[in-house]
Amino acid sequence: DGGITQSPKYLFRKEGQNVTLSCEQNLNHDAMYWYRQDPGQGLRLIYYSQIVNDFQKGDIAEGYSVSREKKESFPLTVTSAQKNPTAFYLCASSTERDRQYLNTEAFFGQGTRLTVV
Amino acid sequence: GNSVTQMEGPVTLSEEAFLTINCTYTATGYPSLFWYVQYPGEGLQLLLKATKADDKGSNKGFEATYRKETTSFHLEKGSVQVSDSAVYFCALSDLGVISGKLTFGQGTILTVHP
């Protein structure tokens, strides 16, 4: 079955440590995204990538880094510079929009819950 | 910039009650509009979508109509079930090629009691 796999589901990090969240997709989608979810705030975009070896900052990129070395993979690193990293992180992917604006759906993974201890 | 405002929750209903969750948006041009649902501890699933004015998205008994004149995309269901208990997010996708670059509302928690 095609889909998006995030791992691990739960992650604990000590203050001052970097940690990397995995996201893999087998949907053959060109674009991938990372969102952060905090209680009562909806989702906010951290980074996105339209193509391999290229990525763009979203609304809350500070303290995060990404890479896109393969089409299938878009790992997110939460660095020690992120002041409040405890949150639920969601990865998503999508195709590019066609001329009739079809295929505008983003598919989401099951999420990784990161807790700083 | 783009923004989405959802009806504040939580919303608590009895089974078979009518559901409305209000959603209004601010955007330039003609964005695509979505409702996503999130069950406890899981990621988001697309519930329905509409890509142009007056389109009606529907799925699993839920409906929403893209109203350009009122910049709204309210979610409705005629008879809710306990299994509909979840968090519902309204979202828009702005113009351009990047269809997964979404602006979300804050989410509305729905609890349905037997």
PDB file of N, CA and C in Angstrom, chain A residues 54-97:
ATOM      1  N   ASP A  54      16.251  20.567  -3.069  1.00  0.00           N
ATOM      2  CA  ASP A  54      15.741  21.936  -2.927  1.00  0.00           C
ATOM      3  C   ASP A  54      14.677  21.961  -1.842  1.00  0.00           C
ATOM      4  N   PHE A  55      14.702  22.988  -0.984  1.00  0.00           N
ATOM      5  CA  PHE A  55      13.671  23.124   0.036  1.00  0.00           C
ATOM      6  C   PHE A  55      13.562  24.594   0.425  1.00  0.00           C
ATOM      7  N   GLN A  56      12.411  24.926   0.995  1.00  0.00           N
ATOM      8  CA  GLN A  56      12.103  26.307   1.345  1.00  0.00           C
ATOM      9  C   GLN A  56      11.615  26.392   2.783  1.00  0.00           C
ATOM     10  N   LYS A  57      11.886  27.504   3.441  1.00  0.00           N
ATOM     11  CA  LYS A  57      11.395  27.733   4.788  1.00  0.00           C
ATOM     12  C   LYS A  57       9.895  28.010   4.765  1.00  0.00           C
ATOM     13  N   GLY A  58       9.238  27.496   5.777  1.00  0.00           N
ATOM     14  CA  GLY A  58       7.842  27.825   5.990  1.00  0.00           C
ATOM     15  C   GLY A  58       7.707  28.957   6.997  1.00  0.00           C
ATOM     16  N   ASP A  59       6.625  28.940   7.737  1.00  0.00           N
ATOM     17  CA  ASP A  59       6.332  30.039   8.652  1.00  0.00           C
ATOM     18  C   ASP A  59       7.122  30.000   9.958  1.00  0.00           C
ATOM     19  N   ILE A  60       7.584  28.800  10.350  1.00  0.00           N
ATOM     20  CA  ILE A  60       8.241  28.664  11.661  1.00  0.00           C
ATOM     21  C   ILE A  60       9.511  27.829  11.551  1.00  0.00           C
ATOM     22  N   ALA A  61      10.415  28.182  10.627  1.00  0.00           N
ATOM     23  CA  ALA A  61      11.598  27.367  10.338  1.00  0.00           C
ATOM     24  C   ALA A  61      12.710  27.507  11.374  1.00  0.00           C
ATOM     25  N   GLU A  62      12.699  28.520  12.187  1.00  0.00           N
ATOM     26  CA  GLU A  62      13.812  28.745  13.117  1.00  0.00           C
ATOM     27  C   GLU A  62      13.982  27.584  14.090  1.00  0.00           C
ATOM     28  N   GLY A  63      15.216  27.085  14.187  1.00  0.00           N
ATOM     29  CA  GLY A  63      15.494  25.970  15.086  1.00  0.00           C
ATOM     30  C   GLY A  63      15.323  24.600  14.451  1.00  0.00           C
ATOM     31  N   TYR A  64      14.997  24.575  13.171  1.00  0.00           N
ATOM     32  CA  TYR A  64      14.802  23.320  12.435  1.00  0.00           C
ATOM     33  C   TYR A  64      15.701  23.300  11.199  1.00  0.00           C
ATOM     34  N   SER A  65      16.030  22.081  10.735  1.00  0.00           N
ATOM     35  CA  SER A  65      16.723  21.939   9.466  1.00  0.00           C
ATOM     36  C   SER A  65      16.194  20.696   8.765  1.00  0.00           C
ATOM     37  N   VAL A  66      16.323  20.674   7.430  1.00  0.00           N
ATOM     38  CA  VAL A  66      15.851  19.546   6.631  1.00  0.00           C
ATOM     39  C   VAL A  66      16.867  19.231   5.543  1.00  0.00           C
ATOM     40  N   SER A  67      16.680  18.080   4.908  1.00  0.00           N
ATOM     41  CA  SER A  67      17.436  17.714   3.712  1.00  0.00           C
ATOM     42  C   SER A  67      16.496  16.962   2.783  1.00  0.00           C
ATOM     43  N   ARG A  68      16.819  16.957   1.510  1.00  0.00           N
ATOM     44  CA  ARG A  68      16.006  16.226   0.528  1.00  0.00           C
ATOM     45  C   ARG A  68      16.967  15.629  -0.499  1.00  0.00           C
ATOM     46  N   GLU A  69      17.651  14.569  -0.087  1.00  0.00           N
ATOM     47  CA  GLU A  69      18.626  13.905  -0.945  1.00  0.00           C
ATOM     48  C   GLU A  69      17.972  12.870  -1.852  1.00  0.00           C
ATOM     49  N   LYS A  70      16.809  12.382  -1.457  1.00  0.00           N
ATOM     50  CA  LYS A  70      16.067  11.415  -2.253  1.00  0.00           C
ATOM     51  C   LYS A  70      14.616  11.866  -2.361  1.00  0.00           C
ATOM     52  N   LYS A  71      13.966  11.502  -3.431  1.00  0.00           N
ATOM     53  CA  LYS A  71      12.574  11.882  -3.643  1.00  0.00           C
ATOM     54  C   LYS A  71      11.690  11.324  -2.538  1.00  0.00           C
ATOM     55  N   GLU A  72      12.019  10.131  -2.023  1.00  0.00           N
ATOM     56  CA  GLU A  72      11.157   9.449  -1.080  1.00  0.00           C
ATOM     57  C   GLU A  72      11.307   9.941   0.358  1.00  0.00           C
ATOM     58  N   SER A  73      12.365  10.683   0.651  1.00  0.00           N
ATOM     59  CA  SER A  73      12.720  10.937   2.036  1.00  0.00           C
ATOM     60  C   SER A  73      12.882  12.430   2.319  1.00  0.00           C
ATOM     61  N   PHE A  74      12.386  12.864   3.495  1.00  0.00           N
ATOM     62  CA  PHE A  74      12.466  14.287   3.855  1.00  0.00           C
ATOM     63  C   PHE A  74      12.629  14.380   5.375  1.00  0.00           C
ATOM     64  N   PRO A  75      13.800  14.058   5.913  1.00  0.00           N
ATOM     65  CA  PRO A  75      13.992  14.079   7.364  1.00  0.00           C
ATOM     66  C   PRO A  75      14.044  15.491   7.933  1.00  0.00           C
ATOM     67  N   LEU A  76      13.540  15.628   9.132  1.00  0.00           N
ATOM     68  CA  LEU A  76      13.517  16.903   9.852  1.00  0.00           C
ATOM     69  C   LEU A  76      14.399  16.792  11.090  1.00  0.00           C
ATOM     70  N   THR A  77      15.331  17.731  11.246  1.00  0.00           N
ATOM     71  CA  THR A  77      16.153  17.778  12.457  1.00  0.00           C
ATOM     72  C   THR A  77      15.690  18.934  13.331  1.00  0.00           C
ATOM     73  N   VAL A  78      15.384  18.606  14.570  1.00  0.00           N
ATOM     74  CA  VAL A  78      15.032  19.616  15.560  1.00  0.00           C
ATOM     75  C   VAL A  78      16.312  19.922  16.326  1.00  0.00           C
ATOM     76  N   THR A  79      16.813  21.116  16.185  1.00  0.00           N
ATOM     77  CA  THR A  79      18.098  21.439  16.780  1.00  0.00           C
ATOM     78  C   THR A  79      17.925  22.014  18.189  1.00  0.00           C
ATOM     79  N   SER A  80      19.043  22.147  18.878  1.00  0.00           N
ATOM     80  CA  SER A  80      19.014  22.695  20.237  1.00  0.00           C
ATOM     81  C   SER A  80      18.606  24.169  20.233  1.00  0.00           C
ATOM     82  N   ALA A  81      18.614  24.794  19.059  1.00  0.00           N
ATOM     83  CA  ALA A  81      18.207  26.199  18.955  1.00  0.00           C
ATOM     84  C   ALA A  81      16.697  26.373  19.000  1.00  0.00           C
ATOM     85  N   GLN A  82      15.957  25.287  18.853  1.00  0.00           N
ATOM     86  CA  GLN A  82      14.494  25.363  18.918  1.00  0.00           C
ATOM     87  C   GLN A  82      14.108  25.450  20.395  1.00  0.00           C
ATOM     88  N   LYS A  83      13.530  26.565  20.778  1.00  0.00           N
ATOM     89  CA  LYS A  83      13.320  26.847  22.199  1.00  0.00           C
ATOM     90  C   LYS A  83      12.183  26.055  22.827  1.00  0.00           C
ATOM     91  N   ASN A  84      11.229  25.665  22.045  1.00  0.00           N
ATOM     92  CA  ASN A  84      10.077  24.952  22.587  1.00  0.00           C
ATOM     93  C   ASN A  84       9.714  23.803  21.654  1.00  0.00           C
ATOM     94  N   PRO A  85      10.505  22.745  21.631  1.00  0.00           N
ATOM     95  CA  PRO A  85      10.320  21.708  20.612  1.00  0.00           C
ATOM     96  C   PRO A  85       9.223  20.695  20.912  1.00  0.00           C
ATOM     97  N   THR A  86       8.716  20.663  22.118  1.00  0.00           N
ATOM     98  CA  THR A  86       7.693  19.675  22.450  1.00  0.00           C
ATOM     99  C   THR A  86       6.434  19.950  21.634  1.00  0.00           C
ATOM    100  N   ALA A  87       6.062  18.993  20.771  1.00  0.00           N
ATOM    101  CA  ALA A  87       4.921  19.177  19.867  1.00  0.00           C
ATOM    102  C   ALA A  87       4.686  17.878  19.120  1.00  0.00           C
ATOM    103  N   PHE A  88       3.632  17.884  18.322  1.00  0.00           N
ATOM    104  CA  PHE A  88       3.302  16.779  17.419  1.00  0.00           C
ATOM    105  C   PHE A  88       3.711  17.214  16.019  1.00  0.00           C
ATOM    106  N   TYR A  89       4.557  16.398  15.358  1.00  0.00           N
ATOM    107  CA  TYR A  89       5.096  16.771  14.053  1.00  0.00           C
ATOM    108  C   TYR A  89       4.491  15.879  12.972  1.00  0.00           C
ATOM    109  N   LEU A  90       4.009  16.514  11.924  1.00  0.00           N
ATOM    110  CA  LEU A  90       3.349  15.804  10.833  1.00  0.00           C
ATOM    111  C   LEU A  90       4.066  16.068   9.520  1.00  0.00           C
ATOM    112  N   CYS A  91       4.312  14.994   8.796  1.00  0.00           N
ATOM    113  CA  CYS A  91       4.901  15.070   7.477  1.00  0.00           C
ATOM    114  C   CYS A  91       3.801  14.850   6.445  1.00  0.00           C
ATOM    115  N   ALA A  92       3.909  15.507   5.307  1.00  0.00           N
ATOM    116  CA  ALA A  92       2.899  15.359   4.264  1.00  0.00           C
ATOM    117  C   ALA A  92       3.576  15.361   2.905  1.00  0.00           C
ATOM    118  N   SER A  93       2.852  14.886   1.890  1.00  0.00           N
ATOM    119  CA  SER A  93       3.366  14.946   0.525  1.00  0.00           C
ATOM    120  C   SER A  93       2.215  15.224  -0.428  1.00  0.00           C
ATOM    121  N   SER A  94       2.555  15.706  -1.619  1.00  0.00           N
ATOM    122  CA  SER A  94       1.537  15.972  -2.628  1.00  0.00           C
ATOM    123  C   SER A  94       2.178  15.996  -4.002  1.00  0.00           C
ATOM    124  N   THR A  95       1.330  15.825  -5.015  1.00  0.00           N
ATOM    125  CA  THR A  95       1.781  16.033  -6.378  1.00  0.00           C
ATOM    126  C   THR A  95       1.721  17.527  -6.680  1.00  0.00           C
ATOM    127  N   GLU A  96       2.276  17.913  -7.789  1.00  0.00           N
ATOM    128  CA  GLU A  96       2.097  19.288  -8.211  1.00  0.00           C
ATOM    129  C   GLU A  96       0.698  19.449  -8.793  1.00  0.00           C
ATOM    130  N   ARG A  97       0.183  20.647  -8.695  1.00  0.00           N
ATOM    131  CA  ARG A  97      -1.152  20.925  -9.186  1.00  0.00           C
ATOM    132  C   ARG A  97      -1.149  20.889 -10.722  1.00  0.00           C
TER     133      ARG A  97
END
